[in-house]
XYZ file of C-alpha atoms in Angstrom:
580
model
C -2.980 25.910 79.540
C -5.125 22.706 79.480
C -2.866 19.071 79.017
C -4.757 18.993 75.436
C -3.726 22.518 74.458
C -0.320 21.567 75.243
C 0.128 18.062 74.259
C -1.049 19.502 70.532
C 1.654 22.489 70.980
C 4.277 19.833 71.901
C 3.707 17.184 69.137
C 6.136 17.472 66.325
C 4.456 18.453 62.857
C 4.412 15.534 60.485
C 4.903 17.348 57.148
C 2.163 15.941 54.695
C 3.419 13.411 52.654
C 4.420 13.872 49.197
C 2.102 10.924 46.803
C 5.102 9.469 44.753
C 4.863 9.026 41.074
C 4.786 4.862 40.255
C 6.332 3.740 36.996
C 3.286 1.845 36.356
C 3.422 -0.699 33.269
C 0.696 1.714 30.794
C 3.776 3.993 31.337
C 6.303 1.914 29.777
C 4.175 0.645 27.110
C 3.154 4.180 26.194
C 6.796 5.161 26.400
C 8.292 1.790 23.922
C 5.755 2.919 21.742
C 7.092 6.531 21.285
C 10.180 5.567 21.463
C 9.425 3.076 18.474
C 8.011 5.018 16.242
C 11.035 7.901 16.454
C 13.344 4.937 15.924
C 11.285 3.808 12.687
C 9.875 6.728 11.324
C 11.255 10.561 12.746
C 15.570 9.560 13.022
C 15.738 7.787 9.756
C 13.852 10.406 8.136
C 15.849 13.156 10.183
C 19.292 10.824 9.037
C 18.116 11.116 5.095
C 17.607 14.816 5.428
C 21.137 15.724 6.893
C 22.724 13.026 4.661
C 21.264 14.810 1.811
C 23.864 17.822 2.642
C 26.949 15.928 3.163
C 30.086 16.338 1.024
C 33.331 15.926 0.639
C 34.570 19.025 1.985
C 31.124 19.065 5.119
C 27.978 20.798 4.490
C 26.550 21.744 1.005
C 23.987 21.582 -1.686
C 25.905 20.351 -4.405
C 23.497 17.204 -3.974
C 20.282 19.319 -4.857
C 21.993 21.141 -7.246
C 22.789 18.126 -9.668
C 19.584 16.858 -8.463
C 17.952 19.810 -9.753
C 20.127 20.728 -13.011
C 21.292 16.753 -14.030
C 19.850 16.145 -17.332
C 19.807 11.995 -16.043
C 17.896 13.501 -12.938
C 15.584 15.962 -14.788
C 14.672 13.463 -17.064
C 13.823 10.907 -14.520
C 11.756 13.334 -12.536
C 10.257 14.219 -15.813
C 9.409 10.405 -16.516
C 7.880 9.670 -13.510
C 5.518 12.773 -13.945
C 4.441 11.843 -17.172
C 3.661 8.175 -16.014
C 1.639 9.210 -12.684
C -0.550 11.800 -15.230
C -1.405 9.232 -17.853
C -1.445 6.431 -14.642
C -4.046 8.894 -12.756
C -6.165 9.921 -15.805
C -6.730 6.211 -17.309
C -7.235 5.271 -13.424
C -10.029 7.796 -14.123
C -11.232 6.900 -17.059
C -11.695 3.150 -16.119
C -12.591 3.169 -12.423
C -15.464 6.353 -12.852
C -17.524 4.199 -15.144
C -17.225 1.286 -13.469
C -18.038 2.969 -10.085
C -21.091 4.533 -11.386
C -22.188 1.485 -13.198
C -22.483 -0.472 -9.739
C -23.511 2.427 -8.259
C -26.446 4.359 -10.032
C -27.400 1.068 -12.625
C -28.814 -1.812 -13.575
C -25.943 -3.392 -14.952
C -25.504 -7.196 -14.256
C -23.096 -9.166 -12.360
C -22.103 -6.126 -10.227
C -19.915 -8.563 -8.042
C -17.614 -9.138 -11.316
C -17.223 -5.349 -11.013
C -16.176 -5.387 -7.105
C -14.391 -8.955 -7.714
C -11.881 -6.974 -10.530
C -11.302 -4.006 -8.896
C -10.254 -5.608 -5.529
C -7.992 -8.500 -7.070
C -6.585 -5.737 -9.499
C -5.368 -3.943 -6.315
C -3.903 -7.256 -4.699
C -1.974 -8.283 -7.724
C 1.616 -7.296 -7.373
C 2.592 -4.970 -10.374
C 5.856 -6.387 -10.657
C 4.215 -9.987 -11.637
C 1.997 -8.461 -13.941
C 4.494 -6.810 -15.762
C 6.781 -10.062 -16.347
C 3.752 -11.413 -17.650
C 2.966 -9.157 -20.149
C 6.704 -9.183 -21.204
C 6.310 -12.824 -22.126
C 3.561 -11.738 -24.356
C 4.135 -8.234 -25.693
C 8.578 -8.112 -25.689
C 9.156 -6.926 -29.037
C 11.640 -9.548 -30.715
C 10.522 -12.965 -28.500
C 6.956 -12.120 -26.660
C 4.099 -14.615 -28.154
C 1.610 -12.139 -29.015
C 4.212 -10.183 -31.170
C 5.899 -13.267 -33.072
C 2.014 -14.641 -33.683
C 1.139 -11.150 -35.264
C 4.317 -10.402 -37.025
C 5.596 -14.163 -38.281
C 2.380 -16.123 -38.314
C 0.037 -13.730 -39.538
C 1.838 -11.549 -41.403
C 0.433 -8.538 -39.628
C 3.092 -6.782 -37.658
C 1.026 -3.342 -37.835
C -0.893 -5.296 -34.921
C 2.406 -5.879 -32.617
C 2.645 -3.673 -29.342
C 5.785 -3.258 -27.619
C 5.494 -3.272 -24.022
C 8.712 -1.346 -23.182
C 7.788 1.915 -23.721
C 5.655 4.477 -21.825
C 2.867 3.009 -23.255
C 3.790 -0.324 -22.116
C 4.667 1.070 -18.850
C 1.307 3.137 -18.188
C -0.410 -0.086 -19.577
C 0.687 -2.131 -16.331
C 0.655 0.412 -14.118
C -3.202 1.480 -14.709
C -4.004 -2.421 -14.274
C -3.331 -1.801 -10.648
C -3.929 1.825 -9.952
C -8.032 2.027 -11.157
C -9.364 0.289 -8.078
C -8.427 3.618 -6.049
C -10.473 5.724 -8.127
C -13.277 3.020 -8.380
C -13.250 2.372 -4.308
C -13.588 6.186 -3.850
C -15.780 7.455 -6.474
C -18.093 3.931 -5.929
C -17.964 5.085 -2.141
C -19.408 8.881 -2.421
C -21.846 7.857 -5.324
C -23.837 5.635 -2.688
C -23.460 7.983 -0.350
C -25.093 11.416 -1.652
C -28.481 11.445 -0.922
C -30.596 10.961 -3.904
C -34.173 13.656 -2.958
C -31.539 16.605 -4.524
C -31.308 14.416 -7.787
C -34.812 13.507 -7.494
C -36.035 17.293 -6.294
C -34.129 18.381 -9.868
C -35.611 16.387 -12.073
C -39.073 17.798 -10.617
C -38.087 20.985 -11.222
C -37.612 19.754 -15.150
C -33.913 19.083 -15.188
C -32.875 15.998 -17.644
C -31.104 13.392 -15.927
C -28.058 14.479 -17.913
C -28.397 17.813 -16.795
C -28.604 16.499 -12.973
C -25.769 14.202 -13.179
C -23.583 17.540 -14.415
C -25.367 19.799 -11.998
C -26.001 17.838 -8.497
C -23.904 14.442 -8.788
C -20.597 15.330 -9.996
C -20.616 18.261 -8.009
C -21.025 16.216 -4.794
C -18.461 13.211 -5.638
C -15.851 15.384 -7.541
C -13.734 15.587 -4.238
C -13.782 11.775 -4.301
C -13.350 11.151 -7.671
C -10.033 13.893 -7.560
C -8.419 12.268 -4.513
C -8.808 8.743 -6.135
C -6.896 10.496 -9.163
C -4.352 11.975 -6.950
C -4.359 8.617 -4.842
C -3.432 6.703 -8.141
C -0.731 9.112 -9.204
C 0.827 8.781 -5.948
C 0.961 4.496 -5.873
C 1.632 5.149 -9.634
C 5.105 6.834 -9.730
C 6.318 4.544 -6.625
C 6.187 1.759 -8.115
C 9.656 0.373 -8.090
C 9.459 -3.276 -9.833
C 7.304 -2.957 -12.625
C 8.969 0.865 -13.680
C 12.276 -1.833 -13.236
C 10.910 -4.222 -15.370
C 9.465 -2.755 -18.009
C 11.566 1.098 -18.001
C 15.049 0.070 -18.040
C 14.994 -2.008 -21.414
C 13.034 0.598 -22.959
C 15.587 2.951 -21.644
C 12.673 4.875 -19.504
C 14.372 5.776 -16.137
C 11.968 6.997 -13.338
C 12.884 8.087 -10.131
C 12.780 5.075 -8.468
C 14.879 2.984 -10.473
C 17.320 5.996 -10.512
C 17.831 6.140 -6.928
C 18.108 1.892 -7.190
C 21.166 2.846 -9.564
C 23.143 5.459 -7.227
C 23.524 2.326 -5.267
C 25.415 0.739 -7.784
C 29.406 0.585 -6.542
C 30.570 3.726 -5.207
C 27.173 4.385 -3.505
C 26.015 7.939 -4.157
C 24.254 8.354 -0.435
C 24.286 12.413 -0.911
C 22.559 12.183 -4.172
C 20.146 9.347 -3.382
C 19.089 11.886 -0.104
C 18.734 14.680 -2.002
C 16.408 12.691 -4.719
C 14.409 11.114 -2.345
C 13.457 14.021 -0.842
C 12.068 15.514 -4.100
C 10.289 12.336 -4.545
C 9.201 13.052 -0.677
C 7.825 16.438 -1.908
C 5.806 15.385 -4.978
C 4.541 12.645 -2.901
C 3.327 14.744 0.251
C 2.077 17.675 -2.237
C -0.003 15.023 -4.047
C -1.311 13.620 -0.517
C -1.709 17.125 0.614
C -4.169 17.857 -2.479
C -6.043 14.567 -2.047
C -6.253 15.362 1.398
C -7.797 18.925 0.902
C -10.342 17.376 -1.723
C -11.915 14.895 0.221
C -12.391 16.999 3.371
C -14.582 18.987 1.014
C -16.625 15.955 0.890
C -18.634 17.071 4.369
C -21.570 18.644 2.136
C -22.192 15.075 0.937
C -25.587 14.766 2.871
C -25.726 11.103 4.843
C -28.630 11.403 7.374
C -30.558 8.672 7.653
C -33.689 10.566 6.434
C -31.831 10.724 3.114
C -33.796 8.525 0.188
C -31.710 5.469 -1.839
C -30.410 6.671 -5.330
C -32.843 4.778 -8.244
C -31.112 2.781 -10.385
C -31.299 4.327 -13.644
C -32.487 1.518 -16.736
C -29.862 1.392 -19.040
C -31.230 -0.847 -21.832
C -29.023 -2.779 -23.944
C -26.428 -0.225 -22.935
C -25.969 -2.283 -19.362
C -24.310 -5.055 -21.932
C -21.627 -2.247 -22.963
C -20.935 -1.850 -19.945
C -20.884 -5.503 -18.735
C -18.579 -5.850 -22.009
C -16.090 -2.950 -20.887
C -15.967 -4.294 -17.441
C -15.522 -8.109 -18.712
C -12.265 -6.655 -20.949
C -11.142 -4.841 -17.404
C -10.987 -8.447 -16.074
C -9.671 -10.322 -19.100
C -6.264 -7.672 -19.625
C -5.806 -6.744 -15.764
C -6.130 -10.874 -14.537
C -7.406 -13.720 -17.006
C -4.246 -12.131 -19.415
C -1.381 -11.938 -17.048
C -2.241 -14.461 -14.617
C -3.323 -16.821 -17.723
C -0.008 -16.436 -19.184
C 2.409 -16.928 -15.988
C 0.372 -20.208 -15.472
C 0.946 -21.281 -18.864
C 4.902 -20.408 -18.762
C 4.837 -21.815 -15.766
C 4.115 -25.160 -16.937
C 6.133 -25.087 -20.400
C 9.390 -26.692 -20.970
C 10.382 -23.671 -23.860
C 7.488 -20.473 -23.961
C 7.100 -20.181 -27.433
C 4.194 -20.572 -30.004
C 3.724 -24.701 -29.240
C 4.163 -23.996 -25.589
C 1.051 -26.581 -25.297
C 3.176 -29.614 -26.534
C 5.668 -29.786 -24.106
C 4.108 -29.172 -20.798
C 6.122 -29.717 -17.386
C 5.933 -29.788 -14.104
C 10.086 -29.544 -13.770
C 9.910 -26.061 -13.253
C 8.016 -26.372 -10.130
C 10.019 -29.322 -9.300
C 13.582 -26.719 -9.723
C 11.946 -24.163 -7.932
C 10.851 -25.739 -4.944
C 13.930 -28.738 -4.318
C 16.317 -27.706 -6.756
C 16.813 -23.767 -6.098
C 18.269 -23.258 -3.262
C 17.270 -19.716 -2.770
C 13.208 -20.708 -2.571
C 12.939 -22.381 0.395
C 14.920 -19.441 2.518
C 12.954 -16.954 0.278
C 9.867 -18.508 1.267
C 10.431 -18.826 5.163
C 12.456 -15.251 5.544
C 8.905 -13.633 3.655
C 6.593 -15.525 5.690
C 8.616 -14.303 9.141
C 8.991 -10.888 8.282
C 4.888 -10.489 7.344
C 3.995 -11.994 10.270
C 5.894 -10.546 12.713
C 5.603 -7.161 10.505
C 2.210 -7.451 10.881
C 1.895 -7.800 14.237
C 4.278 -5.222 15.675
C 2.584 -2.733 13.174
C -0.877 -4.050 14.643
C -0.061 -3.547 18.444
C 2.058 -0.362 18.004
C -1.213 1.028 16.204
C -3.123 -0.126 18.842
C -1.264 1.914 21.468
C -0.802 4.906 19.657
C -4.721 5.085 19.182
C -5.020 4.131 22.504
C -2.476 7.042 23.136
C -4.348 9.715 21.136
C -7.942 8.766 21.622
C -7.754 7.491 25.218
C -5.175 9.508 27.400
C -4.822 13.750 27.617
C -1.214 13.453 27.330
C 0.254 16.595 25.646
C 1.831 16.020 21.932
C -0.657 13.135 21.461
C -1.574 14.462 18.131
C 1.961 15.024 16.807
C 2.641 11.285 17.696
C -0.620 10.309 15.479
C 0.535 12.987 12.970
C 3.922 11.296 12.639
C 2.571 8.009 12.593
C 1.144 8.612 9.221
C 4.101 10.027 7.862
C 5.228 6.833 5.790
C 2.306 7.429 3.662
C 4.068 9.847 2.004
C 7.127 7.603 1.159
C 7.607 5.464 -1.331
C 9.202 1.921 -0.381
C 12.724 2.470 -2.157
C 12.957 6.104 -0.116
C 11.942 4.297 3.306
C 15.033 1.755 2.179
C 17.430 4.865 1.443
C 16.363 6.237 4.560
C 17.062 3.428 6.684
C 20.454 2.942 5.389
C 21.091 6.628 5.970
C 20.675 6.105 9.730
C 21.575 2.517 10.550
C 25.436 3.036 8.717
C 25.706 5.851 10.870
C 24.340 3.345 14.115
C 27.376 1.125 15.632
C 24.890 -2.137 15.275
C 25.531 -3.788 11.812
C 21.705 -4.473 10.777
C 22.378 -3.664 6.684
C 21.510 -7.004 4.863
C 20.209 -8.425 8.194
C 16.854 -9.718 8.109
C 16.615 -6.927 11.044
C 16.400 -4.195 8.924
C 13.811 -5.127 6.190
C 11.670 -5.931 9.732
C 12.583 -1.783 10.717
C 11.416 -1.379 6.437
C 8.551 -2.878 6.842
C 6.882 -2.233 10.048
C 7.896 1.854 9.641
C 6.492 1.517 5.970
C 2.968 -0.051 6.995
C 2.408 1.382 10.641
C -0.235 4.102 9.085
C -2.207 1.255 8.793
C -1.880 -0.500 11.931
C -2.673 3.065 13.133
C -5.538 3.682 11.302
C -7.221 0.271 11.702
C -6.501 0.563 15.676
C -8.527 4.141 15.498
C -10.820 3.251 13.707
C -11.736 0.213 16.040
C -11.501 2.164 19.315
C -13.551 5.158 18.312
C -16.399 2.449 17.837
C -15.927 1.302 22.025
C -17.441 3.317 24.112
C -14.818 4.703 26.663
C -17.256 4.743 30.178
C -17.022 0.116 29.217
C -13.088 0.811 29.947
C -13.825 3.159 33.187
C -16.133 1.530 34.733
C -13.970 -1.412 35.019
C -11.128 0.558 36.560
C -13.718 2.161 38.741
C -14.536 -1.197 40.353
C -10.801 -1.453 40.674
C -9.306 -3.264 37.515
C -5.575 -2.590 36.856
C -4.843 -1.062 33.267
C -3.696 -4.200 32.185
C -6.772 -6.211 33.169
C -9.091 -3.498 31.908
C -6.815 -4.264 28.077
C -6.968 -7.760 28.643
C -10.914 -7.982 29.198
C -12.296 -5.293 27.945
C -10.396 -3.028 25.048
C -8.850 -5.872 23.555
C -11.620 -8.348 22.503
C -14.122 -5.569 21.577
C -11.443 -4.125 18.833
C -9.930 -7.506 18.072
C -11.952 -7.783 14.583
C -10.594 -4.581 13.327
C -6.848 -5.348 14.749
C -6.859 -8.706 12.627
C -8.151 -6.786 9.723
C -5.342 -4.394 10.478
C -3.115 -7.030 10.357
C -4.211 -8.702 7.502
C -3.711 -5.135 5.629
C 0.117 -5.269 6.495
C 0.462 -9.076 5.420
C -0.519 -8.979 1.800
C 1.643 -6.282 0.961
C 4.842 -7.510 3.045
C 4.592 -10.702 1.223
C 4.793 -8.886 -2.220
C 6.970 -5.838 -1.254
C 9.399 -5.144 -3.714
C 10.746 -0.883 -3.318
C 12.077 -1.303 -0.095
C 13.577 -4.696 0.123
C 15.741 -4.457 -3.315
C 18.252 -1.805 -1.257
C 18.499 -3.898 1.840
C 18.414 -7.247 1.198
C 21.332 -9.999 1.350
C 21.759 -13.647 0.072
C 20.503 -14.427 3.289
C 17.919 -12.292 4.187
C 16.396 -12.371 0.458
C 12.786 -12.070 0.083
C 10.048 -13.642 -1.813
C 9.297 -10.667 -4.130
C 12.995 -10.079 -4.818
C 14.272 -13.640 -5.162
C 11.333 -13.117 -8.164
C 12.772 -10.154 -9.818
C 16.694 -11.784 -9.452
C 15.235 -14.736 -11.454
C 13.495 -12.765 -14.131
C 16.997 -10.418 -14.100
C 18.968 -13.700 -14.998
C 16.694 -14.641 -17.665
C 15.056 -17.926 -16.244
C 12.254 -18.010 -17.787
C 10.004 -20.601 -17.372
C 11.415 -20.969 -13.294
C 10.509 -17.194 -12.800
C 6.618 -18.045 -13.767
C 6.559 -20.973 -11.266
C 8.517 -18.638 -8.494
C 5.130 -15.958 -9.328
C 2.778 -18.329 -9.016
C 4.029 -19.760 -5.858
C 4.152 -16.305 -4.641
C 0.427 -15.556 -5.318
C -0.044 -19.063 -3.892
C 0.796 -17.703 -0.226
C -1.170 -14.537 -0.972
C -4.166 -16.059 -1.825
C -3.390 -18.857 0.839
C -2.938 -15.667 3.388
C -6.341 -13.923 2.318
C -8.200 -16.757 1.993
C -7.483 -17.873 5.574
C -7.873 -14.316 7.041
C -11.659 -14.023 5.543
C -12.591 -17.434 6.934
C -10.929 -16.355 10.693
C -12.387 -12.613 10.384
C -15.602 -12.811 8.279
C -17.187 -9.350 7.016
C -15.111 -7.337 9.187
C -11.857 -8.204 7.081
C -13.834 -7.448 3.761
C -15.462 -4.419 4.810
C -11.454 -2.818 5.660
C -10.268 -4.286 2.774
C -12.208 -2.339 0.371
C -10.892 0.722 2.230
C -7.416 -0.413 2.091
C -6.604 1.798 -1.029
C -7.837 4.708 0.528
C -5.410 4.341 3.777
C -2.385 4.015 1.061
């Protein structure tokens, strides 16, 4: 045996070693990420669903059962239906025209038409329903006492607490999702299959039954289901207007089981029927606008003509200038106007103020905190929805792990829950938590950014689906770090659509009304609900300057967003409906 032979059989065998798994820091982001969005979304949901079969003596279903049989429960469920059908088919009935008028006409001033629908959707209902309450309350609102004791005409008085009343403000804010939709697939259908039909003899009538609405109908529907769905969660303006008319809706019944002793088994149980007309609605809007995908959009596809409408395009122009006048000039008009009065009444104009702004803002105590605790909570709602969206797209669209699709899935669960359920939720699991958060500003942060992460979410995928992956691979070929490859690469190129993300979640934080009225406290008060306390106390004149202030911020907020994020921000925005 040679010395090599041997000196090989003698050496002792080194076992291979084993390549040990790093905790790198893409790990633990990945990881707080999951971990956040089962603490916001999946437990509190999971909480409201075993609260909802609690008793006194352990597990049962007397909860569902009153919930089911209660003639106050019936009747609210039957309420709320009736308002999200008449909400959804007026949505339809004013957003179709006007999406087909800026779509397929000539009609003038088409940016009026995009310019009402979007500020529509931005205008908190709640605001525009104390506004119309100073006009249209039936014993002291303006328009009524002008029409009944001035003119002698009280045929001509409306009274705005009653369904109609209710449906009335409601529809002011619920059209733009049927407009944004059906405006949407009508520019989108190519126009040779119109053209080819009217070749082959067809009347343009007969084309627009026979090729158009065939093609857009999906749209059209979900924008009708869409509306339903924002229609019967409405919690302030169903508040507002319902309860002195004696019209109780789901939401404000579940506000009301909160009312000393707390019903927590019955509040479950009803917001998970509100959970399943929600989610069936979604489900159905859903379904309809996958059917979309025979829309043709290749680029070979020829523009639509705009059809001459004559001195017709002035009806419409007319229609679409009354749209403005009741859904902003009237509302907004008249909160300015209280607003500045000393005593709303018929000579408002001869004793104008400006001590209402003066009591609001140095006098009111509750303002200033109001003010700060809203702008902290959007902010910082807005940008922990942002960057958690970010890194669950990143998650689903970037990395093979397994169950990445169940974390997007469950991401996009709070679309299907209304504000006020999200609040019962919460409460459900946090009481049961040994950290005190109820009435902390802590929890309306857990409200808001589990509420508004499907945007965040969406806005992040979007954005990433439009960078092309080999950018981020290359850089980790030539040896960047995750981090690094985030920092320089990933980040900047979706930045536009983050900040439009964000922007998305600001507006509404600052005006959020459903979930905050269950968990708020004298300290942690809100904007929007330091509003509604004011109008609940009967300030009136104070309550108008408290509005405007709010829409101050928004406006301030938007305003500043489109000057840092330019068409990006605009072009998201118009989608924002859809995403809700």
């Amino acid at each position: 045996m040679s010395t090599e032979v041997m000196s090989t059989a003698l050496r002792p065998r080194v076992s291979p070693r084993v390549p040990r798994m790093r905790l790198r820091l893409e790990h633990v982001v990945m990881g707080g990420a999951i971990v956040s969005l089962i603490v916001l979304v999946v437990l509190p949901l999971a909480f409201l669903l075993v609260g909802s079969f609690k008793g006194a003596d352990g597990v049962t279903l007397d909860a569902y059962s009153e919930v089911l049989t209660g003639r106050l429960y019936v009747n609210a469920l039957k309420n709320s239906l009736i308002l999200g059908a008449w909400s959804g088919l007026f949505s339809l009935l004013i957003g179709l025209p006007l999406a087909w008028a800026v779509a397929r006409t000539d009609v003038p001033a088409k940016p009026l038409f995009q310019i009402t629908a979007t500020l529509s959707y931005l205008s908190p209902p709640f605001l525009t329903a104390i506004a119309l309450t100073y006009l249209f309350s039936p014993n002291a609102g303006l328009s009524n006492v002008l029409m009944r004791d001035v003119l002698g005409m009280p045929w001509l008085t409306f009274n705005i607490f009653t369904m109609s009343g209710l449906v009335l403000v409601t529809v002011m804010h619920t059209f733009p999702f049927v407009y944004l939709l059906a405006s949407s697939a009508l520019q989108s259908v190519d126009a040779s299959y119109e053209e080819a039909a009217q070749i082959l003899g067809a009347s343009k009538l007969r084309t627009a039954f026979s090729i158009t609405a065939p093609l857009v109908a999906p749209a059209v529907l979900s924008g009708t289901l869409l509306a339903f769905v924002n229609a019967i969660a409405l919690f302030g303006s169903q508040a507002i207007i319902g309860l002195p008319g004696r019209i109780v809706t789901l939401p404000t019944r579940i506000y009301a089981l909160f009312d000393y002793p707390p019903e927590y088994a019955l509040a479950s149980a009803l917001s998970l029927v509100f959970i399943v007309i929600t989610v069936a609605a979604l489900y159905l809007q859903n379904a309809f606008l996958k059917r979309r995908s025979y829309v043709t959009l290749g680029g070979k596809g020829s523009r639509p003509q705009m059809m001459r409408l004559g001195a017709f395009r002035w009806i419409l122009f007319g229609f679409v200038v009354a749209v403005f006048f009741v859904s902003i000039v009237l509302p907004y008009g008249t909160l300015i106007a209280v607003s500045f009065s000393k005593s709303w009444g018929l000579e408002f104009w001869k004793n104008l103020t400006f001590a209402n702004y003066k009591f609001i803002l140095f006098e009111y105590n509750v303002t200033q905190r109001a003010i700060m605790n809203s702008l902290f909570l959007a902010f910082v709602a807005a940008t922990f929805a942002v960057l958690l969206g970010a890194v669950i797209g990143w998650i689903d669209l970037r990395t093979k792990i397994p169950g990445r699709r169940l974390l997007d899935y469950a991401s996009l669960i709070p679309l299907g829950l209304p504000g006020i359920v999200m609040a019962v939720a919460l409460i459900q699991f946090w009481l049961a938590m040994p950290v005190a958060l109820y009435g902390t500003l802590m929890i309306l942060l857990l409200a808001y950014v589990g509420r508004y992460i499907p945007l965040g979410v969406r806005a992040a995928n979007a954005s990433l689906r439009q960078v092309d992956h080999s950018l981020e691979e290359s850089a980790q070929i030539l040896g960047a770090r995750w981090t690094t490859t985030m920092r320089e690469i990933t980040l900047p190129l979706i930045r536009p659509g983050l900040f439009a993300g964000w922007l998305l979640v600001f507006v509404p934080v600052i005006q959020e009304l459903s979930a905050s009225i269950l968990l708020f406290s004298s300290q942690s008060i809100t904007l929007a609900v330091a509003v509604y306390n004011l109008y609940e106390t009967g300030y009136i004149e104070p309550v108008a300057a408290l509005a405007m202030i709010n829409m101050l911020i928004i406006g301030a907020a938007i305003w500043l967003a489109y000057r840092l994020g330019g068409r990006s921000i605009a072009s998201r925005t118009e989608a924002a409906p859809v995403s809700n």
